[in-house]
CSV table of C-alpha atoms in Angstrom, one decimal:
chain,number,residue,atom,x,y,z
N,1,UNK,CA,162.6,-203.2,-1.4
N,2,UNK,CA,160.7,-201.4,-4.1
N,3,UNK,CA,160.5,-204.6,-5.8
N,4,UNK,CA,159.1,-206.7,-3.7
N,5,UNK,CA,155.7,-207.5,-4.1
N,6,UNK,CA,154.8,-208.7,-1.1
N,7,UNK,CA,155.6,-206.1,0.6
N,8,UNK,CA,152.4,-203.9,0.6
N,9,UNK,CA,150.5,-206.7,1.9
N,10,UNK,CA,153.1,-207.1,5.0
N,11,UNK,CA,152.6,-203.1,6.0
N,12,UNK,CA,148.6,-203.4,5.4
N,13,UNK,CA,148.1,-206.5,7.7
N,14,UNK,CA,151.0,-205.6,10.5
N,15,UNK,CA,149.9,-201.5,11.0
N,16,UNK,CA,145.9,-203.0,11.0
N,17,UNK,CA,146.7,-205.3,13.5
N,18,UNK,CA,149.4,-202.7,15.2
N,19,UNK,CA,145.8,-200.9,15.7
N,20,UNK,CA,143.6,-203.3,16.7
N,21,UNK,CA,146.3,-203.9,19.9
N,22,UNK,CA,145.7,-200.4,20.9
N,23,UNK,CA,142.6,-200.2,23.4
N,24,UNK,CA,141.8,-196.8,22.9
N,25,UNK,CA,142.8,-195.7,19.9
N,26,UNK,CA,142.9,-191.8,19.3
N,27,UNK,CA,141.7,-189.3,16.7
N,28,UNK,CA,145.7,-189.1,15.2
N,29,UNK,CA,146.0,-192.8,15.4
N,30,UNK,CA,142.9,-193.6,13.5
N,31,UNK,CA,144.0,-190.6,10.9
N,32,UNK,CA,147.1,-192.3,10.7
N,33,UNK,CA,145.9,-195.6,10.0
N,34,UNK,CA,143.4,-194.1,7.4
N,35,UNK,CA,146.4,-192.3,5.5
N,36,UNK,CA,148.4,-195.6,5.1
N,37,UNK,CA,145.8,-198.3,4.4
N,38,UNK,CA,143.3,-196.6,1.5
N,39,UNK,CA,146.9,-195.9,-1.2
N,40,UNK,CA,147.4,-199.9,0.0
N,41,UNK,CA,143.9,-201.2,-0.7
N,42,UNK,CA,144.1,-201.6,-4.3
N,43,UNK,CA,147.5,-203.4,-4.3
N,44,UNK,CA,146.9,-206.0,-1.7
N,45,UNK,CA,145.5,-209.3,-2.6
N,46,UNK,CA,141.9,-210.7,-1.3
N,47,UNK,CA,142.9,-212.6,2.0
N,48,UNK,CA,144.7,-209.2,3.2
N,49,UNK,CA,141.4,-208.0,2.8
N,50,UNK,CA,139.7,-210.5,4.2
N,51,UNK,CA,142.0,-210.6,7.4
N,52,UNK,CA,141.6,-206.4,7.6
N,53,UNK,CA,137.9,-207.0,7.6
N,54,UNK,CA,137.6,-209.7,10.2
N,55,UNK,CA,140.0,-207.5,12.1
N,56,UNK,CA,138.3,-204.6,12.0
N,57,UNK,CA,134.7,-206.0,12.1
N,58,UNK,CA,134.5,-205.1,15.7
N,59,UNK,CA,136.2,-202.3,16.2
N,60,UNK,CA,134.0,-199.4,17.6
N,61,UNK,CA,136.9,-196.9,16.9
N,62,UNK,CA,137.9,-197.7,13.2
N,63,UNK,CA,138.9,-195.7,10.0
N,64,UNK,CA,135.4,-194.8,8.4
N,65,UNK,CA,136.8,-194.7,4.5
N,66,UNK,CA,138.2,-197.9,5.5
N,67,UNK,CA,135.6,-199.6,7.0
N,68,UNK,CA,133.4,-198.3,3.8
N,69,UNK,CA,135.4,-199.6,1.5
N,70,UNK,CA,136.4,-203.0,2.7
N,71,UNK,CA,132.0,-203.0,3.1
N,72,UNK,CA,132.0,-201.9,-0.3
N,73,UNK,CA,133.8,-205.1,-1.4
N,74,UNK,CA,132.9,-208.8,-2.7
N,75,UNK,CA,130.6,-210.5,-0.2
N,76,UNK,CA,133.6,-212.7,1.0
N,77,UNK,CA,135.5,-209.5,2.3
N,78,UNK,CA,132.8,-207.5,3.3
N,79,UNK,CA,131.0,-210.1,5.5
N,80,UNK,CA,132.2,-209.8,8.7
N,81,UNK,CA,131.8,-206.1,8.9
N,82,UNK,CA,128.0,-206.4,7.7
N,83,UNK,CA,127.4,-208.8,10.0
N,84,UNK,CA,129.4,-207.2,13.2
N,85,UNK,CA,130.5,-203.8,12.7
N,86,UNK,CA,129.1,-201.0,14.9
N,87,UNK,CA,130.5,-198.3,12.4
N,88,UNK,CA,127.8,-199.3,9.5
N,89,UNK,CA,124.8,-197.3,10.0
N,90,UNK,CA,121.0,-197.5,8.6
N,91,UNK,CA,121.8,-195.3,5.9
N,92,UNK,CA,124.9,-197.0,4.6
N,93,UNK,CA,123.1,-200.3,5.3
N,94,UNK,CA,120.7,-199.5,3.0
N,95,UNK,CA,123.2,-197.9,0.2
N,96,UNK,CA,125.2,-201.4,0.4
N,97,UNK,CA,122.2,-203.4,-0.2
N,98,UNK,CA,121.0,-200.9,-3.0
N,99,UNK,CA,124.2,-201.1,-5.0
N,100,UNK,CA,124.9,-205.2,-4.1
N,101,UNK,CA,121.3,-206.7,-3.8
N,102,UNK,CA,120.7,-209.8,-2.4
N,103,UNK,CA,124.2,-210.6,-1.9
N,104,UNK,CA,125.5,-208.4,0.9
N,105,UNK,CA,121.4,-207.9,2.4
N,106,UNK,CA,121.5,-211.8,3.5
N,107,UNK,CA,124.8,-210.9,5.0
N,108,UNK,CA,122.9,-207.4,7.1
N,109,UNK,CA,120.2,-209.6,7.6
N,110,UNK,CA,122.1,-211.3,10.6
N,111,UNK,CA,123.2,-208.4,12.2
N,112,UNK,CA,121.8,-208.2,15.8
N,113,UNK,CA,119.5,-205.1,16.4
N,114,UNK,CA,118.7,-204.6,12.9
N,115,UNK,CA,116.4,-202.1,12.0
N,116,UNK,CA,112.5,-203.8,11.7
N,117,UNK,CA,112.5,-201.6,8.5
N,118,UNK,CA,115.4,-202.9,7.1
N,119,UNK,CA,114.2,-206.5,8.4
N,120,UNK,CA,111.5,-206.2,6.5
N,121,UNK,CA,113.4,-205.0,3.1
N,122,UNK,CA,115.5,-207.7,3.2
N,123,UNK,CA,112.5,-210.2,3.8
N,124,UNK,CA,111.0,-208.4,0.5
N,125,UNK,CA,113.9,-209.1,-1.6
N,126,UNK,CA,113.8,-212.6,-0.4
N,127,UNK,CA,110.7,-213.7,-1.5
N,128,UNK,CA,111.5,-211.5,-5.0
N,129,UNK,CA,114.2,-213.3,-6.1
N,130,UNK,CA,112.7,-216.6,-4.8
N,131,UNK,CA,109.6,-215.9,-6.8
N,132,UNK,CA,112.2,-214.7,-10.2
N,133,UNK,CA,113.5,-218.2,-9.1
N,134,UNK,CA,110.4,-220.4,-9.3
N,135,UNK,CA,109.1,-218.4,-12.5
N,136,UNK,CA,112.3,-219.1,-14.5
N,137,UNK,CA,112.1,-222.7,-13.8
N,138,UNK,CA,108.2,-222.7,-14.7
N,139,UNK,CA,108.8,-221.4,-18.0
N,140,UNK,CA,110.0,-223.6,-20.7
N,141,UNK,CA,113.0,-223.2,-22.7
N,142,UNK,CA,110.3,-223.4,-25.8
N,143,UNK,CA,108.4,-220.1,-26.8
N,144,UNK,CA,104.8,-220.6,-25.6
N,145,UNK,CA,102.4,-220.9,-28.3
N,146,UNK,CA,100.0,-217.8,-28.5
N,147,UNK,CA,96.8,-220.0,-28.4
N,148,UNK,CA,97.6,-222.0,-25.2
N,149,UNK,CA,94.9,-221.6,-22.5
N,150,UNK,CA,95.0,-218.7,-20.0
N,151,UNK,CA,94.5,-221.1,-17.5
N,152,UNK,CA,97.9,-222.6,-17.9
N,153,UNK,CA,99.5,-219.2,-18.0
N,154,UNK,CA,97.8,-218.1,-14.4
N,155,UNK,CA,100.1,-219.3,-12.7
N,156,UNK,CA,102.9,-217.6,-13.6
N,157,UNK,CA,101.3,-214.3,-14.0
N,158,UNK,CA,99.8,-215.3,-10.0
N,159,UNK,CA,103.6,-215.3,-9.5
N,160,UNK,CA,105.1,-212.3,-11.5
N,161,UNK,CA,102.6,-209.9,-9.9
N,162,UNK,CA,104.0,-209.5,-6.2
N,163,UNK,CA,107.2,-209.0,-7.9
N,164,UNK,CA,106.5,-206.1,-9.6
N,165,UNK,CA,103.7,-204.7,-7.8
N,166,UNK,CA,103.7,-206.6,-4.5
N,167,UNK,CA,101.9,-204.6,-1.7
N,168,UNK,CA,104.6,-205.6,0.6
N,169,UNK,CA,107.5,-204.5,-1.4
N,170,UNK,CA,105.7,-201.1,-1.7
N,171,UNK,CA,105.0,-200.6,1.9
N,172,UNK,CA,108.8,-201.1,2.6
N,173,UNK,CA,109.8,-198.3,0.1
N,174,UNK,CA,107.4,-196.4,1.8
N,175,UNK,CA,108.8,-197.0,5.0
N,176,UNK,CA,112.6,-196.4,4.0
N,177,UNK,CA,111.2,-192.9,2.3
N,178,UNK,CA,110.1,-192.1,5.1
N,179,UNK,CA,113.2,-193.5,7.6
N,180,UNK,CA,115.4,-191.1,5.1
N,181,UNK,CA,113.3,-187.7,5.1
N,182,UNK,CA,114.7,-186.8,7.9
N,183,UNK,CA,118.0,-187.7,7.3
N,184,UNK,CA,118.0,-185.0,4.4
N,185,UNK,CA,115.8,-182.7,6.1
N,186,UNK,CA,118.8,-182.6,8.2
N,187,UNK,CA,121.1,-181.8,5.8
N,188,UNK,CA,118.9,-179.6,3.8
N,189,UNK,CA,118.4,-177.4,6.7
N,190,UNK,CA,118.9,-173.5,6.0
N,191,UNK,CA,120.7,-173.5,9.7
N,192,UNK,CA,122.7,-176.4,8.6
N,193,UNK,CA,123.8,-175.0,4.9
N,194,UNK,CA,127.3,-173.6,4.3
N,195,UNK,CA,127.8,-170.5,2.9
N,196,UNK,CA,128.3,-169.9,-0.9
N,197,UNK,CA,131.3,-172.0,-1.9
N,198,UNK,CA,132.8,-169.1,-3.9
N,199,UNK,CA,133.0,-166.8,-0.5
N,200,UNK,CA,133.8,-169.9,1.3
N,201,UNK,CA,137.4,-170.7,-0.9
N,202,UNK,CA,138.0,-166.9,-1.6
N,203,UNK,CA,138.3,-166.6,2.0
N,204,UNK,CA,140.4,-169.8,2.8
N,205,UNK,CA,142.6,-169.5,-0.1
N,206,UNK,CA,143.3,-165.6,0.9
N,207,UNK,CA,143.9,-166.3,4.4
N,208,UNK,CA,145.9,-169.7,3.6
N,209,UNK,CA,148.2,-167.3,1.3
N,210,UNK,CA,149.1,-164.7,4.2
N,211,UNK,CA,151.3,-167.4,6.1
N,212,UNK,CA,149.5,-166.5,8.6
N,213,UNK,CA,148.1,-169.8,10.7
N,214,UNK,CA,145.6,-167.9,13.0
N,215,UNK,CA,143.9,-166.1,10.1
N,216,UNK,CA,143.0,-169.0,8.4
N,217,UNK,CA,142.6,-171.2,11.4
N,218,UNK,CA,139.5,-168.4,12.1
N,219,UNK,CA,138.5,-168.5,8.4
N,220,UNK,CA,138.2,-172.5,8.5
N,221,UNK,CA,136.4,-171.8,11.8
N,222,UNK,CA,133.5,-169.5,10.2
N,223,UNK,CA,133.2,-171.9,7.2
N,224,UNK,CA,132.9,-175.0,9.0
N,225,UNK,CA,130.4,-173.0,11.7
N,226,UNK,CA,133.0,-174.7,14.8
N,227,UNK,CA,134.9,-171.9,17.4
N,228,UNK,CA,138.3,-171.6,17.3
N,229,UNK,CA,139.4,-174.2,20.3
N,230,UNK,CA,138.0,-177.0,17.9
N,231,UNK,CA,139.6,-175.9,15.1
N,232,UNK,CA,142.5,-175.1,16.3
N,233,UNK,CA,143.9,-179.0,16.1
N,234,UNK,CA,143.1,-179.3,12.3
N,235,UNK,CA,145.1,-176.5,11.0
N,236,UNK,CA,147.8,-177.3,14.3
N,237,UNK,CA,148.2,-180.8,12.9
N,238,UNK,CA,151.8,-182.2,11.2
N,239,UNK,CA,149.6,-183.9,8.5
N,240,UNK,CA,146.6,-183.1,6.0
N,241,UNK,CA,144.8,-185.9,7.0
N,242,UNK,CA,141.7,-183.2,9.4
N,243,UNK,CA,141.9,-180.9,7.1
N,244,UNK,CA,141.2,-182.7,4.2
N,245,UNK,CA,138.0,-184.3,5.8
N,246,UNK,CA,137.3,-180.4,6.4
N,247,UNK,CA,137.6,-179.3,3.1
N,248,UNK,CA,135.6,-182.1,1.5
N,249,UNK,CA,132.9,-181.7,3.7
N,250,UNK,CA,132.8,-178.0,2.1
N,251,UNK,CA,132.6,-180.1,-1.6
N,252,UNK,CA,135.6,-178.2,-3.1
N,253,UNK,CA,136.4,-178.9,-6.0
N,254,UNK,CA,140.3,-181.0,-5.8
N,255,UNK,CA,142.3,-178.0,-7.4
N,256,UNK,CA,140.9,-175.6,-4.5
N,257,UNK,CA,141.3,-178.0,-1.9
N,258,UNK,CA,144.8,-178.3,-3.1
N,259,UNK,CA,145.8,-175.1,-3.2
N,260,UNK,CA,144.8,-174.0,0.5
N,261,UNK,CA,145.9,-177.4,1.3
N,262,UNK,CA,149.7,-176.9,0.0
N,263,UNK,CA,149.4,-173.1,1.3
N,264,UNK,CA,148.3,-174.5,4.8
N,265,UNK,CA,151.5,-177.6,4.5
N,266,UNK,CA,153.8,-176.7,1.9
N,267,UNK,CA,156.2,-179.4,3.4
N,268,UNK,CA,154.0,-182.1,2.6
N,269,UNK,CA,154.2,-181.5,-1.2
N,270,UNK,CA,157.9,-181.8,-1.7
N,271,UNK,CA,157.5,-183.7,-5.2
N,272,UNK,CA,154.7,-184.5,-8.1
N,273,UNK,CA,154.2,-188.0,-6.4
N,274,UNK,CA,152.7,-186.2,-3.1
N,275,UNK,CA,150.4,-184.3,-5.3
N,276,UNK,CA,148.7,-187.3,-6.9
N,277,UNK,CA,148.4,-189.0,-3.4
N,278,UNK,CA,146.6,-185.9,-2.0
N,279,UNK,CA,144.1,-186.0,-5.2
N,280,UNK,CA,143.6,-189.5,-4.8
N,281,UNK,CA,142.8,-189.8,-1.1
N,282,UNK,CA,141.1,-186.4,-1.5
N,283,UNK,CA,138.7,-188.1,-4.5
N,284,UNK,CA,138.9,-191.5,-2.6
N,285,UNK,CA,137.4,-189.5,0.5
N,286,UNK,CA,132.9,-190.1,0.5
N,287,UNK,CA,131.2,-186.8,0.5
N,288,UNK,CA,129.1,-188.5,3.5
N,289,UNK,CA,132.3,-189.5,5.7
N,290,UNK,CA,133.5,-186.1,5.4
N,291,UNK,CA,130.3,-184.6,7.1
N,292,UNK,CA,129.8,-186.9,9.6
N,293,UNK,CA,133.3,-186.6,10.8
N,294,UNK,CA,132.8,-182.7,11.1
N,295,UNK,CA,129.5,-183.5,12.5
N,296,UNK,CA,131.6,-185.3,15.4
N,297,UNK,CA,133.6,-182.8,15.9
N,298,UNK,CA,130.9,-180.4,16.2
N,299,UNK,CA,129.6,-182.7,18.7
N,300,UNK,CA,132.8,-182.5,20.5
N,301,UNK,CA,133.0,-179.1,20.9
N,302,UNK,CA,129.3,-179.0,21.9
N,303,UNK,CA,130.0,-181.7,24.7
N,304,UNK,CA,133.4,-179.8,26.1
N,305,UNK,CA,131.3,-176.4,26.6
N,306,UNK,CA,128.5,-178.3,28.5
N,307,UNK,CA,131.6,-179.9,30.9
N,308,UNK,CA,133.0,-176.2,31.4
N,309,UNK,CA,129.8,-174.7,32.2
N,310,UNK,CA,128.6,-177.2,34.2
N,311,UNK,CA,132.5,-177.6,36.1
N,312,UNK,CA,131.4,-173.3,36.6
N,313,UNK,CA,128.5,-174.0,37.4
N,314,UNK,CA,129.5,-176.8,40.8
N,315,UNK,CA,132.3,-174.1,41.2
N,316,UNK,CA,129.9,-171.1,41.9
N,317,UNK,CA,127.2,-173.0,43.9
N,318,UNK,CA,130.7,-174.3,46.3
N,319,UNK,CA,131.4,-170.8,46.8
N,320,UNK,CA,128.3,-169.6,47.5
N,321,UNK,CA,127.9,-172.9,50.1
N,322,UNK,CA,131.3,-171.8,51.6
N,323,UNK,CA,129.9,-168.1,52.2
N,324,UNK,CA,126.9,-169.1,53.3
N,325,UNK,CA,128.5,-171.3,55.9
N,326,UNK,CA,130.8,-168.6,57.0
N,327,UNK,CA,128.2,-166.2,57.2
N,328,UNK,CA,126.1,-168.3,59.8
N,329,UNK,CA,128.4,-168.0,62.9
N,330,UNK,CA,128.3,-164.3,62.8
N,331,UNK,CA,124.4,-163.9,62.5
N,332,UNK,CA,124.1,-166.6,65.4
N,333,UNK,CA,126.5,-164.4,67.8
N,334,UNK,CA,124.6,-161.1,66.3
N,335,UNK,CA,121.7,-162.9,67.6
């Protein structure tokens, strides 16, 4: 089977639409999907990608590196998912449009619910490259002769100027500037911040080497500011596939994230070829997709202590209810 071609393609298409049959998908099962599409994307041809991305588009549980990189693609690929996918947020939006242009933004600009901001970004590139459009055609294939009238020229100069300095262009920058503060007032927050990334890998790499799983699982713990309980699945896991999100989200560099990895699952690197898979998912792996995935999971944690305190909380007023009630037939007699 190893040389058969086709055979990459047949796994990527049958475990993507394996998942899309599920109707609630879990955390493993989307880790799981995650770890065997991405070492798969780069050998399948463009209508496996295509399919995947149609597939996918509307999916609101979905493999985020996935889903980035199949948005990250030719416009062909990537337009279902800019057009339907609930997993592509403002600021990714606006990252796709930056790196693509024109291309993938007429593709955003018929999502439903877009952002007015983005709307209105889109509408500004619009009327930029229809403007680039009308002043290539005005301008003759001959070199204008320095004496010709400024009359003639006005109107292309009427046109270059809300190009480059259009008042409407510049009030949409300032608008996404100030859409995006807060984004990285958010992450630039002291209470936010990790600890020094030195501390951070001297302690997971000592811990990590004791063999010792509760150690470290309380070392990750500290480093990724979570408690125990919600930590306790990463390190618990068969796979890498939490932990390495975890680790990335700390931006170590591959070599440590390596090391505590293979201390943490020595089983999972039985041979050189399960090294370089780890280093490429682990470089493959967005900065941005490892925090927001902590960032749910910080969420979780938050959201499962609110259900126990308020499940304490019914519990002591029922007891209180029941005592009070028991309480009443003895001061009526007493009375």
């Amino acid at each position: 089977m190893r040389n058969d071609a086709s055979r990459p393609e047949r796994l990527f298409r049958a475990a993507v639409s394996a998942f899309c049959s599920i109707t609630r998908p879990t955390r493993r099962e989307v880790a799981q999907l995650e770890d065997l599409t991405l070492p798969l994307l780069d050998f399948v041809s463009i209508d496996a990608r295509r399919y995947v991305a149609a597939a996918l588009s509307e999916c609101r549980i979905a493999p985020a590196g996935l889903i980035s990189r199949l948005a990250d693609d030719r416009i062909d690929i990537a337009a279902p998912l800019l057009l339907r996918s609930p997993l592509l947020h403002d600021v990714e939006l606006i990252a796709l449009i930056g790196r693509h242009g024109i291309s993938h933004a007429r593709a955003i600009a018929r999502r439903p619910g877009l952002n007015p901001t983005i709307a209105q970004l889109i509408r500004a590139l619009e009327a930029s490259a229809d403007a680039q459009k009308s002043l290539s055609m005005r301008i003759p294939a001959a070199p204008v002769p320095q004496a010709e009238p400024a009359s003639e020229l006005a109107p292309a100069a009427q046109l270059s100027q809300p190009v480059e300095s259009g008042t409407a262009a510049d009030e949409v920058r300032d608008r996404l500037r100030e859409m995006m503060i807060p984004a990285a007032a958010q992450l630039r927050d002291p209470r936010t911040m990790l600890p020094d990334d030195r501390n951070v890998f001297s302690k997971l790499r000592d811990t990590a080497l004791t063999g010792n799983n509760g150690f470290f699982t309380t070392a990750l713990a500290d480093a990724l500011g979570m408690n125990l309980e919600s930590v306790r699945p990463i390190t618990a896991a068969t796979g890498y596939s939490l932990l390495l999100s975890a680790l990335r989200s700390l931006e170590l560099p591959e070599e440590q994230a390596f090391l505590i990895a293979a201390a943490v699952f020595p089983s999972q690197f039985p041979h050189s070829e399960s090294i370089r898979i780890f280093l490429g998912r682990y470089r493959a792996l967005d900065l941005d997709i490892a925090r927001e995935r902590v960032r749910s999971w910080k969420l979780e944690m938050v959201a499962s202590w609110i259900n126990r305190n308020a499940g304490g909380a019914r519990k002591a007023s029922l007891v209180a209810e029941n005592s009070d009630s028991a309480k009443r037939p003895a001061l009526v007699r007493a009375s």
